[in-house]
Short mmCIF file of C-alpha atoms in Angstrom, two decimals:
data_model
loop_
_atom_site.label_atom_id
_atom_site.label_comp_id
_atom_site.label_asym_id
_atom_site.label_seq_id
_atom_site.Cartn_x
_atom_site.Cartn_y
_atom_site.Cartn_z
CA MET A 4 8.18 9.09 32.45
CA GLY A 5 10.38 6.07 33.03
CA GLN A 6 10.97 2.63 34.77
CA VAL A 7 13.74 0.84 36.43
CA ASN A 8 13.79 -2.48 36.53
CA GLN A 9 13.64 -4.38 39.65
CA ASP A 10 16.79 -6.50 39.06
CA SER A 11 18.88 -3.54 39.70
CA VAL A 12 18.53 -4.57 43.19
CA GLN A 13 19.89 -7.87 42.90
CA ASP A 14 22.86 -6.24 41.07
CA GLY A 15 23.99 -3.96 44.25
CA ILE A 16 22.58 -0.88 42.63
CA LYS A 17 19.54 1.07 44.53
CA PHE A 18 18.26 4.37 44.83
CA SER A 19 20.17 6.67 47.58
CA PRO A 20 18.03 7.80 50.54
CA TYR A 21 20.13 11.36 50.85
CA PHE A 22 19.38 14.70 48.78
CA SER A 23 21.56 14.48 45.60
CA GLY A 24 21.06 18.37 45.20
CA PRO A 25 19.40 19.89 42.43
CA SER A 26 19.73 18.63 39.26
CA VAL A 27 19.40 21.58 37.27
CA SER A 28 21.26 25.26 37.84
CA GLU A 29 18.39 27.51 39.55
CA ASN A 30 19.70 30.29 37.24
CA ASN A 31 18.66 28.50 34.30
CA LYS A 32 15.72 29.95 32.38
CA ARG A 33 12.73 27.74 32.87
CA PRO A 34 11.99 26.39 29.20
CA PHE A 35 8.32 25.46 30.56
CA VAL A 36 5.80 26.68 33.39
CA LEU A 37 5.03 23.18 34.96
CA ASN A 38 7.62 19.84 34.52
CA ILE A 39 6.09 16.34 35.71
CA ASN A 40 8.64 13.66 35.85
CA GLY A 41 7.24 9.92 36.10
CA ILE A 42 9.17 7.23 37.46
CA VAL A 43 8.40 3.40 38.52
CA THR A 44 10.35 1.86 41.15
CA GLU A 45 9.81 -1.72 42.69
CA GLY A 46 6.45 -1.06 40.58
CA ARG A 47 5.28 1.98 42.18
CA LEU A 48 4.43 5.07 40.21
CA SER A 49 5.85 8.30 41.55
CA LEU A 50 5.03 11.39 39.85
CA SER A 51 6.79 14.89 40.75
CA ILE A 52 5.58 18.53 39.21
CA ASN A 53 8.20 20.90 39.12
CA TYR A 54 7.01 24.54 39.13
CA SER A 55 8.15 28.34 40.15
CA PRO A 56 7.14 29.59 43.54
CA LYS A 57 6.75 32.90 41.69
CA GLN A 58 4.07 32.03 39.84
CA TYR A 59 2.30 29.15 42.05
CA HIS A 60 1.90 28.28 45.53
CA ARG A 61 2.46 25.38 47.17
CA GLU A 62 -1.11 24.50 48.08
CA THR A 63 -1.89 24.92 44.22
CA MET A 64 0.35 22.49 43.32
CA GLU A 65 -1.08 20.45 45.93
CA GLN A 66 -4.53 20.68 45.09
CA LEU A 67 -3.49 20.14 41.02
CA ALA A 68 -1.62 16.26 42.26
CA SER A 69 -4.44 15.61 44.12
CA LEU A 70 -6.93 15.75 41.45
CA TYR A 71 -4.25 14.53 39.02
CA LYS A 72 -4.12 11.67 41.26
CA ASP A 73 -8.04 11.23 41.33
CA CYS A 74 -8.19 11.28 37.69
CA LEU A 75 -5.51 8.34 37.48
CA ASN A 76 -7.42 6.60 39.49
CA ARG A 77 -10.72 6.45 37.87
CA VAL A 78 -8.86 5.75 34.63
CA VAL A 79 -7.38 2.69 36.69
CA GLU A 80 -10.47 1.88 37.78
CA HIS A 81 -12.16 2.03 34.31
CA CYS A 82 -9.66 0.18 33.02
CA VAL A 83 -9.97 -3.11 35.07
CA THR A 84 -13.47 -3.42 34.33
CA LYS A 85 -13.05 -4.26 31.07
CA GLU A 86 -12.65 -7.68 29.65
CA GLN A 87 -10.20 -6.94 26.76
CA THR A 88 -8.33 -3.73 26.10
CA GLU A 89 -10.55 -0.82 23.41
CA LEU A 90 -8.69 1.73 21.52
CA THR A 91 -8.61 5.33 21.74
CA PRO A 92 -7.27 8.09 19.24
CA SER A 93 -3.66 7.39 20.70
CA ASP A 94 -3.67 4.00 19.75
CA ILE A 95 -3.98 4.38 16.38
CA SER A 96 -1.90 6.20 13.09
CA CYS A 97 -5.31 8.51 12.33
CA LYS A 98 -4.59 11.08 14.53
CA SER A 99 -7.63 13.03 13.63
CA LEU A 100 -10.36 10.68 14.90
CA THR A 101 -12.33 12.02 18.09
CA ILE A 102 -12.94 9.22 20.59
CA GLU A 103 -16.44 8.92 19.92
CA GLN A 104 -16.21 8.85 15.79
CA LEU A 105 -13.86 5.46 16.83
CA ASP A 106 -16.15 4.21 18.79
CA GLN A 107 -18.51 4.11 16.14
CA ILE A 108 -16.28 2.62 13.96
CA VAL A 109 -15.48 0.03 16.23
CA GLU A 110 -19.24 -0.74 16.73
CA GLN A 111 -19.92 -0.72 12.92
CA THR A 112 -17.20 -2.93 12.09
CA GLY A 113 -17.54 -5.42 15.11
CA HIS A 114 -19.30 -8.21 13.23
CA ILE A 115 -15.72 -7.94 10.55
CA GLY A 116 -13.30 -8.50 13.81
CA ARG A 117 -11.26 -6.39 16.46
CA ILE A 118 -9.53 -3.46 15.10
CA GLU A 119 -5.82 -3.09 14.97
CA ASN A 120 -4.96 0.34 12.99
CA VAL A 121 -6.97 2.72 11.24
CA TYR A 122 -4.73 5.15 9.18
CA PRO A 123 -6.21 7.51 5.74
CA LEU A 124 -5.62 6.43 2.22
CA THR A 125 -2.57 7.09 -0.47
CA PRO A 126 -3.97 8.86 -3.12
CA LEU A 127 -4.07 6.52 -5.58
CA GLN A 128 -5.87 4.15 -2.95
CA LYS A 129 -8.40 6.93 -2.79
CA GLU A 130 -9.29 7.08 -6.66
CA MET A 131 -9.53 3.25 -6.59
CA LEU A 132 -11.82 3.53 -3.73
CA TYR A 133 -13.93 5.95 -5.52
CA GLU A 134 -14.14 4.25 -8.99
CA SER A 135 -14.99 0.96 -6.83
CA GLU A 136 -18.12 2.64 -5.78
CA ARG A 137 -19.07 4.41 -8.54
CA ASN A 138 -18.88 1.26 -10.89
CA PRO A 139 -18.85 -1.51 -8.41
CA ILE A 140 -18.95 -4.82 -10.84
CA SER A 141 -16.35 -2.66 -13.57
CA GLY A 142 -13.31 -5.36 -12.15
CA ALA A 143 -11.00 -2.40 -13.19
CA TYR A 144 -8.65 -2.64 -10.46
CA PHE A 145 -9.45 -6.89 -9.95
CA VAL A 146 -6.15 -8.52 -10.76
CA GLN A 147 -6.06 -12.25 -11.23
CA ILE A 148 -2.29 -14.38 -11.62
CA MET A 149 -2.49 -18.03 -13.22
CA PHE A 150 0.16 -20.39 -13.31
CA ASP A 151 0.57 -24.15 -13.04
CA MET A 152 2.26 -26.50 -10.23
CA ARG A 153 3.48 -30.02 -10.79
CA GLY A 154 5.28 -31.93 -8.55
CA ASP A 155 4.56 -33.14 -4.57
CA PHE A 156 2.41 -30.66 -3.30
CA ASP A 157 1.24 -30.89 0.09
CA VAL A 158 -2.36 -28.41 0.45
CA ASP A 159 -2.56 -28.16 4.00
CA SER A 160 1.27 -27.01 4.33
CA PHE A 161 0.47 -24.20 1.58
CA ALA A 162 -2.84 -22.98 3.36
CA GLN A 163 -0.59 -22.47 6.51
CA SER A 164 1.88 -21.13 4.38
CA LEU A 165 -1.20 -18.47 3.09
CA ASP A 166 -2.22 -17.41 7.06
CA GLN A 167 1.30 -17.07 7.73
CA LEU A 168 1.69 -14.43 5.49
CA MET A 169 -1.69 -12.62 6.39
CA GLN A 170 -0.70 -12.61 9.64
CA ARG A 171 2.54 -10.80 9.20
CA HIS A 172 1.54 -8.20 6.44
CA ALA A 173 -1.35 -5.88 7.82
CA ILE A 174 -2.63 -4.67 4.45
CA LEU A 175 -3.92 -8.19 3.68
CA ARG A 176 -5.90 -7.58 6.78
CA THR A 177 -7.03 -4.36 5.74
CA ASN A 178 -11.05 -3.00 4.10
CA PHE A 179 -11.95 0.47 2.76
CA TYR A 180 -14.40 2.63 3.76
CA SER A 181 -15.73 5.86 2.70
CA ASP A 182 -18.60 6.57 5.00
CA PHE A 183 -17.75 6.88 8.34
CA VAL A 184 -15.84 10.32 8.45
CA ASP A 185 -15.04 13.24 6.15
CA ILE A 186 -12.04 11.08 4.83
CA PRO A 187 -12.05 7.70 3.77
CA LEU A 188 -10.07 4.97 5.80
CA GLN A 189 -8.57 1.88 5.33
CA ILE A 190 -9.01 -0.18 8.71
CA VAL A 191 -6.58 -3.09 9.53
CA TYR A 192 -8.29 -5.94 11.71
CA LYS A 193 -5.91 -8.03 13.93
CA GLU A 194 -6.95 -11.68 12.26
CA LYS A 195 -8.45 -11.78 9.01
CA LYS A 196 -8.35 -15.60 7.23
CA PHE A 197 -6.71 -15.78 3.90
CA GLU A 198 -9.30 -17.02 1.80
CA PHE A 199 -7.97 -20.11 0.20
CA ASN A 200 -10.08 -23.17 -2.03
CA TYR A 201 -8.83 -26.72 -3.07
CA GLU A 202 -10.80 -28.45 -5.42
CA ASP A 203 -9.51 -32.05 -7.07
CA VAL A 204 -11.16 -32.35 -10.49
CA THR A 205 -8.92 -35.18 -11.45
CA GLY A 206 -11.76 -37.23 -11.95
CA THR A 207 -13.14 -35.54 -15.39
CA SER A 208 -12.13 -35.44 -19.22
CA GLU A 209 -9.72 -33.54 -20.29
CA LEU A 210 -11.72 -31.17 -22.21
CA GLN A 211 -14.45 -31.30 -19.04
CA ARG A 212 -11.44 -29.89 -16.80
CA GLU A 213 -10.43 -26.94 -19.25
CA THR A 214 -13.85 -25.61 -19.66
CA TYR A 215 -14.23 -25.81 -15.87
CA VAL A 216 -11.02 -24.06 -14.99
CA ASP A 217 -12.22 -21.31 -17.79
CA GLU A 218 -15.66 -20.90 -15.83
CA TYR A 219 -14.07 -20.97 -12.91
CA MET A 220 -11.37 -18.18 -13.28
CA GLU A 221 -14.63 -16.40 -15.29
CA GLN A 222 -16.84 -16.42 -11.94
CA ASP A 223 -14.03 -15.66 -9.62
CA LYS A 224 -13.54 -11.97 -11.96
CA ALA A 225 -17.31 -11.65 -11.76
CA ARG A 226 -17.37 -12.22 -8.26
CA GLY A 227 -14.55 -9.19 -7.52
CA PHE A 228 -13.94 -8.09 -4.45
CA ASP A 229 -16.53 -6.09 -1.44
CA LEU A 230 -13.90 -3.42 -0.39
CA GLN A 231 -15.66 -3.41 3.30
CA ARG A 232 -16.07 -7.03 3.95
CA ASP A 233 -14.09 -9.48 1.74
CA SER A 234 -10.51 -10.44 2.32
CA LEU A 235 -9.14 -8.54 -0.24
CA ILE A 236 -6.81 -11.43 -1.47
CA ARG A 237 -7.78 -15.05 -2.52
CA MET A 238 -5.94 -17.93 -3.92
CA SER A 239 -7.43 -21.15 -5.30
CA VAL A 240 -5.59 -24.56 -6.30
CA LEU A 241 -7.31 -26.52 -8.46
CA ARG A 242 -6.16 -30.40 -8.93
CA THR A 243 -6.09 -31.26 -12.66
CA LYS A 244 -3.54 -34.36 -13.15
CA PRO A 245 -1.74 -36.71 -10.03
CA GLU A 246 1.11 -34.09 -10.18
CA GLU A 247 -0.04 -31.21 -11.37
CA TYR A 248 -2.47 -28.28 -10.37
CA ARG A 249 -3.58 -25.11 -11.63
CA VAL A 250 -3.57 -21.80 -9.01
CA ILE A 251 -5.65 -18.86 -9.58
CA TRP A 252 -4.57 -16.10 -7.11
CA SER A 253 -6.91 -12.68 -7.28
CA PHE A 254 -6.53 -10.18 -5.69
CA HIS A 255 -7.74 -6.14 -5.53
CA HIS A 256 -4.96 -3.47 -6.64
CA ILE A 257 -6.27 -1.05 -3.45
CA LEU A 258 -3.94 -3.22 -1.45
CA MET A 259 -0.24 -3.71 -3.56
CA ASP A 260 1.61 -2.91 -6.71
CA GLY A 261 3.25 -4.74 -9.11
CA TRP A 262 6.36 -4.52 -7.58
CA CYS A 263 4.73 -6.83 -4.59
CA MET A 264 4.03 -9.82 -6.74
CA SER A 265 7.47 -11.11 -6.56
CA LEU A 266 7.79 -10.32 -2.61
CA VAL A 267 4.28 -11.81 -1.89
CA SER A 268 5.03 -14.95 -4.09
CA LYS A 269 8.53 -15.25 -2.90
CA GLU A 270 7.38 -15.13 0.83
CA ILE A 271 4.37 -17.63 0.28
CA PHE A 272 6.76 -20.22 -1.19
CA GLU A 273 9.39 -19.83 1.38
CA ASN A 274 6.62 -20.23 4.14
CA TYR A 275 5.47 -22.98 2.19
CA PHE A 276 8.76 -25.32 2.32
CA ALA A 277 10.43 -23.70 5.51
CA ILE A 278 6.54 -25.60 6.69
CA ARG A 279 7.60 -29.04 5.33
CA GLU A 280 11.36 -28.65 6.10
CA ASN A 281 10.06 -28.13 10.00
CA ARG A 282 12.38 -25.19 10.09
CA LYS A 283 11.49 -21.34 10.43
CA PRO A 284 11.20 -19.19 7.42
CA GLN A 285 13.56 -16.99 6.10
CA VAL A 286 12.07 -13.68 6.02
CA THR A 287 12.94 -9.77 6.12
CA LEU A 288 12.41 -7.31 9.08
CA LEU A 289 9.37 -6.33 8.46
CA THR A 290 8.63 -2.03 8.34
CA PRO A 291 4.48 -1.44 9.16
CA TYR A 292 2.72 0.22 5.83
CA SER A 293 1.55 2.75 8.60
CA GLN A 294 5.13 4.39 8.32
CA PHE A 295 4.78 5.26 4.56
CA ILE A 296 1.03 6.38 5.20
CA GLU A 297 2.45 8.48 7.81
CA TRP A 298 5.09 9.59 5.66
CA LEU A 299 2.57 10.95 3.07
CA GLU A 300 0.64 12.75 5.44
CA GLN A 301 4.09 14.87 6.13
CA GLN A 302 4.79 16.48 2.66
CA ASP A 303 4.38 19.58 1.25
CA HIS A 304 1.26 19.64 0.25
CA GLN A 305 0.90 23.25 -0.44
CA GLY A 306 4.36 23.05 -2.48
CA ALA A 307 2.77 20.30 -4.73
CA ILE A 308 -0.10 22.38 -5.58
CA THR A 309 2.29 25.67 -6.33
CA TYR A 310 4.36 23.13 -8.62
CA TRP A 311 1.52 21.55 -10.43
CA SER A 312 0.02 24.60 -11.19
CA HIS A 313 2.48 25.77 -13.03
CA TYR A 314 3.41 22.60 -14.69
CA LEU A 315 -0.01 22.47 -16.17
CA GLU A 316 -0.20 26.49 -16.61
CA GLY A 317 -1.44 27.23 -20.11
CA TYR A 318 -2.49 24.03 -21.31
CA GLU A 319 -5.76 24.25 -23.51
CA GLY A 320 -6.13 21.08 -24.98
CA GLN A 321 -7.89 17.70 -24.56
CA THR A 322 -5.43 14.58 -25.61
CA LYS A 323 -7.41 12.19 -26.97
CA LEU A 324 -6.51 8.67 -28.29
CA PRO A 325 -7.83 7.95 -32.25
CA GLY A 326 -11.18 5.99 -32.43
CA GLU A 327 -11.53 7.59 -28.51
CA LYS A 328 -15.33 6.64 -27.64
CA ILE A 329 -17.38 7.35 -24.66
CA LYS A 330 -17.49 4.06 -21.94
CA PRO A 331 -20.99 3.82 -21.15
CA LYS A 332 -21.73 4.48 -17.06
CA HIS A 333 -21.83 1.36 -14.76
CA GLU A 334 -20.94 -1.28 -17.29
CA ARG A 335 -18.09 -3.78 -16.65
CA GLN A 336 -14.81 -3.31 -17.91
CA ASN A 337 -14.52 -5.86 -20.89
CA SER A 338 -10.46 -5.15 -20.99
CA ARG A 339 -8.20 -6.62 -23.74
CA THR A 340 -4.78 -7.11 -24.09
CA LEU A 341 -2.49 -6.51 -27.00
CA ASN A 342 0.72 -7.80 -26.74
CA CYS A 343 2.97 -5.98 -29.30
CA TYR A 344 6.82 -7.51 -28.98
CA LEU A 345 10.10 -4.80 -29.59
CA ASP A 346 13.03 -7.57 -31.14
CA ASP A 347 16.30 -7.47 -29.51
CA VAL A 348 17.96 -5.52 -31.67
CA LEU A 349 15.25 -2.44 -31.77
CA VAL A 350 15.44 -2.72 -28.10
CA GLU A 351 19.46 -2.66 -27.97
CA GLN A 352 19.06 0.23 -30.32
CA MET A 353 16.66 1.91 -27.66
CA LYS A 354 18.94 1.34 -24.43
CA GLN A 355 21.81 2.55 -26.69
CA ILE A 356 20.02 6.18 -27.10
CA ALA A 357 18.97 6.45 -23.74
CA GLU A 358 22.30 5.97 -22.40
CA GLN A 359 24.31 7.98 -24.99
CA GLN A 360 21.53 11.49 -24.21
CA HIS A 361 21.69 10.26 -20.50
CA VAL A 362 18.06 9.54 -19.88
CA THR A 363 15.95 6.28 -18.95
CA LEU A 364 14.74 3.85 -21.04
CA HIS A 365 11.28 5.16 -19.71
CA THR A 366 12.16 8.58 -20.50
CA LEU A 367 12.54 7.42 -23.74
CA VAL A 368 9.21 5.47 -24.49
CA GLN A 369 7.49 8.62 -22.50
CA THR A 370 8.52 10.96 -25.22
CA ALA A 371 8.34 8.67 -28.34
CA TRP A 372 4.60 8.33 -26.69
CA GLY A 373 3.86 11.68 -26.29
CA VAL A 374 5.13 12.46 -29.63
CA LEU A 375 2.56 9.74 -31.57
CA LEU A 376 -0.26 11.44 -29.49
CA GLN A 377 1.03 15.06 -30.97
CA GLN A 378 0.25 13.89 -34.50
CA TYR A 379 -2.50 11.98 -33.37
CA ASN A 380 -4.18 15.56 -31.53
CA ASP A 381 -2.52 17.50 -34.42
CA SER A 382 -1.07 19.47 -31.95
CA ASN A 383 2.58 20.13 -29.68
CA ASP A 384 1.28 19.91 -26.63
CA VAL A 385 -0.13 16.96 -25.14
CA VAL A 386 -1.05 15.66 -21.72
CA PHE A 387 -1.54 11.90 -20.34
CA GLY A 388 -0.97 9.84 -17.18
CA SER A 389 2.29 8.28 -15.73
CA VAL A 390 2.68 6.13 -12.83
CA VAL A 391 5.68 6.47 -10.59
CA SER A 392 7.49 4.19 -8.15
CA GLY A 393 6.20 5.78 -4.97
CA ARG A 394 8.74 4.07 -2.91
CA PRO A 395 11.02 6.97 -0.82
CA PRO A 396 14.29 5.92 0.26
CA VAL A 397 14.35 7.72 3.35
CA ILE A 398 11.83 4.94 4.78
CA PRO A 399 13.93 1.70 6.05
CA GLY A 400 12.79 -1.40 4.32
CA ILE A 401 10.59 0.28 1.68
CA GLU A 402 11.92 -1.99 -0.78
CA SER A 403 10.62 -4.92 0.87
CA MET A 404 7.25 -3.64 2.05
CA ILE A 405 4.10 -5.08 0.67
CA GLY A 406 1.94 -2.13 0.36
CA LEU A 407 0.08 0.34 -2.51
CA PHE A 408 2.70 2.76 -3.29
CA ILE A 409 2.59 3.96 -6.53
CA ASN A 410 1.03 6.80 -7.99
CA ALA A 411 -0.38 8.67 -11.53
CA ILE A 412 1.03 11.76 -12.27
CA PRO A 413 0.71 14.05 -15.53
CA VAL A 414 3.08 14.07 -18.01
CA ARG A 415 3.06 16.86 -20.65
CA ILE A 416 5.11 16.90 -23.64
CA GLN A 417 5.43 20.32 -25.19
CA ALA A 418 7.25 20.84 -28.16
CA GLN A 419 8.90 23.72 -28.60
CA GLY A 420 9.01 25.09 -32.46
CA GLY A 421 11.52 23.08 -34.43
CA GLU A 422 12.80 21.10 -31.18
CA SER A 423 14.35 17.86 -32.05
CA PHE A 424 13.46 14.61 -30.67
CA THR A 425 16.68 14.43 -28.48
CA SER A 426 16.31 17.98 -27.02
CA LEU A 427 12.52 17.22 -26.14
CA MET A 428 13.49 13.73 -24.49
CA LYS A 429 16.19 15.29 -22.00
CA ARG A 430 13.73 18.29 -21.23
CA ASN A 431 11.08 15.67 -20.21
CA GLN A 432 13.70 13.83 -18.33
CA SER A 433 14.71 16.90 -16.18
CA GLN A 434 11.13 17.56 -15.88
CA ALA A 435 10.58 14.25 -14.33
CA VAL A 436 13.04 14.66 -11.58
CA GLU A 437 11.36 17.90 -10.78
CA SER A 438 8.39 16.29 -10.63
CA HIS A 439 10.20 13.93 -8.70
CA ALA A 440 9.49 15.89 -5.25
CA TYR A 441 5.69 16.39 -5.89
CA ASP A 442 4.62 12.77 -7.40
CA THR A 443 2.82 11.84 -4.73
CA TYR A 444 -0.01 14.18 -4.49
CA SER A 445 -2.98 13.37 -6.01
CA LEU A 446 -4.24 13.15 -9.33
CA TYR A 447 -7.54 13.99 -8.60
CA ASP A 448 -6.48 17.16 -6.66
CA ILE A 449 -4.18 18.01 -9.57
CA GLN A 450 -6.85 17.52 -11.93
CA ASN A 451 -8.89 19.75 -10.37
CA LEU A 452 -6.21 22.43 -10.78
CA THR A 453 -6.99 22.60 -14.54
CA LYS A 454 -9.73 23.94 -16.60
CA GLN A 455 -10.30 20.57 -18.12
CA LYS A 456 -11.10 19.24 -13.99
CA GLN A 457 -11.23 15.05 -14.37
CA SER A 458 -11.17 15.17 -18.20
CA LEU A 459 -7.67 16.21 -18.28
CA ILE A 460 -6.02 12.42 -18.64
CA ASN A 461 -7.77 9.66 -20.11
CA HIS A 462 -5.13 7.31 -20.64
CA VAL A 463 -2.02 6.11 -18.50
CA VAL A 464 0.68 5.00 -19.95
CA VAL A 465 3.06 2.48 -17.26
CA TYR A 466 6.70 1.66 -17.67
CA GLN A 467 7.04 -1.27 -15.49
CA ASN A 468 10.80 -3.71 -14.75
CA PHE A 469 9.47 -6.26 -12.68
CA PRO A 470 9.81 -10.30 -14.35
CA VAL A 471 7.15 -11.69 -12.94
CA ASP A 472 7.08 -14.84 -14.64
CA HIS A 473 10.21 -15.89 -14.50
CA ARG A 474 10.86 -14.70 -10.54
CA MET A 475 7.75 -16.55 -9.86
CA GLU A 476 8.93 -20.08 -12.04
CA SER A 477 12.33 -19.78 -10.04
CA LEU A 478 10.62 -19.73 -6.53
CA GLY A 479 9.80 -24.00 -6.55
CA GLN A 480 13.58 -24.98 -6.64
CA LYS A 481 14.02 -23.23 -3.29
CA GLY A 482 12.74 -26.33 -1.31
CA GLU A 483 14.00 -29.92 -0.45
CA ILE A 484 11.20 -30.88 -2.31
CA PRO A 485 10.58 -28.85 -5.65
CA LEU A 486 8.06 -27.63 -7.30
CA GLU A 487 8.32 -26.83 -10.85
CA ILE A 488 6.46 -23.54 -11.36
CA MET A 489 5.06 -22.32 -14.83
CA ASN A 490 2.86 -20.99 -17.43
CA VAL A 491 2.67 -17.61 -15.05
CA GLY A 492 0.12 -14.99 -16.42
CA VAL A 493 -0.87 -12.00 -14.96
CA GLN A 494 -4.45 -10.19 -15.88
CA ASN A 495 -5.06 -6.46 -15.80
CA ILE A 496 -1.26 -5.54 -15.47
CA ILE A 497 -0.55 -4.16 -18.83
CA VAL A 498 1.57 -1.26 -20.15
CA LEU A 499 -1.53 1.29 -21.58
CA ILE A 500 -4.42 1.36 -19.53
CA LEU A 501 -7.27 3.34 -20.98
CA ARG A 502 -10.19 4.86 -18.73
#
């Protein structure tokens, strides 16, 4: 199928009325029984059917062409009677949906908005969705970022910058569902408003302001997110002094990972300064998140099953943390953060050891944690969870994409006899390299391969290297009318996560 532009006539180029002869040798072997070619010239569609007279009579092909033409006319008649376009399975990324299923989804979500795309969830998104449905008040994946701003702040420009961000990134216009078909789906809507709230509390005393801000943040956490209806990202700005503001930015972790926080905040302030300076924002070319989902669907799932089955083969234990207690079901997560800082001398020594042994600092930390667990569990074989970045370099623009790419996988630290820490660390590094080919597979499905099932892993160790606070604090200085950004704090992005 092709289209020839009418401008070619103006260039002195047109189709010749003379027969040019066959384009393919008649002695060639036919790759297909029928070959249908179409071309649009001067606004008119022409179709040709190429066939072998040894297989079909000309009358049969003429009848086929007539039926095909009738079908095309019915499609055209159907389409011109519609006031707006309607989705079909060919328009969306999730090709497994039937037209009937898609029509039902469109009908049931019509009150939210018009659908742009539909596709499956990543493995970790599934875990988050199911956990949110099992315990909707837990707040386990609620992320809240706080920071202060000082300077000449324009509320309308900031609100407009948030709407621009929303329209540019499909993942921010997405909701999540598990009850439409046999697989959970994420649905992208064509339009979704960024939920933004601005309040001026300068007319109260300093104590009243501090109390109000603290209560506002707690209420924001308690409100949480409805994954099927809400905008899953929101921001509030509270004016506390004439040129001072407290910003509360909340989102559900199912939308994006920690790497995205600096990308999103950078784009927000670039949009904001561009609006104020009456210029176009400088943003990177965008690769749709759906491309990553499609890449995930093409991975070797059977190979992953084989690999993880072999990796966990023979593990009979149950790794526990000291003082571990059973958490009551349907209880809101009451998390606490304990910050332990390593001095610069120790960190430098760790880096030197990692470099000397040709391993990453992540591997060193991970192995040390495994050895500590071995001592607490009186076992030389322990398993815990770890998080991988999940951004495949084969996808162009993957580093600047917004979405949830991380995944959780098991890490097994198994000491052999009197094996030294150095040897164990190097072997852990080699295993991490091997696991990389299969680290997109679902942790839920991996655990089901073991006899421990969903009790295999009770905590996850996260090694992260994105300095959100320092990057955000520098963003306010990018514009002609700068803002001072300070006191950046993130809740629920912690190194050790206990389930």
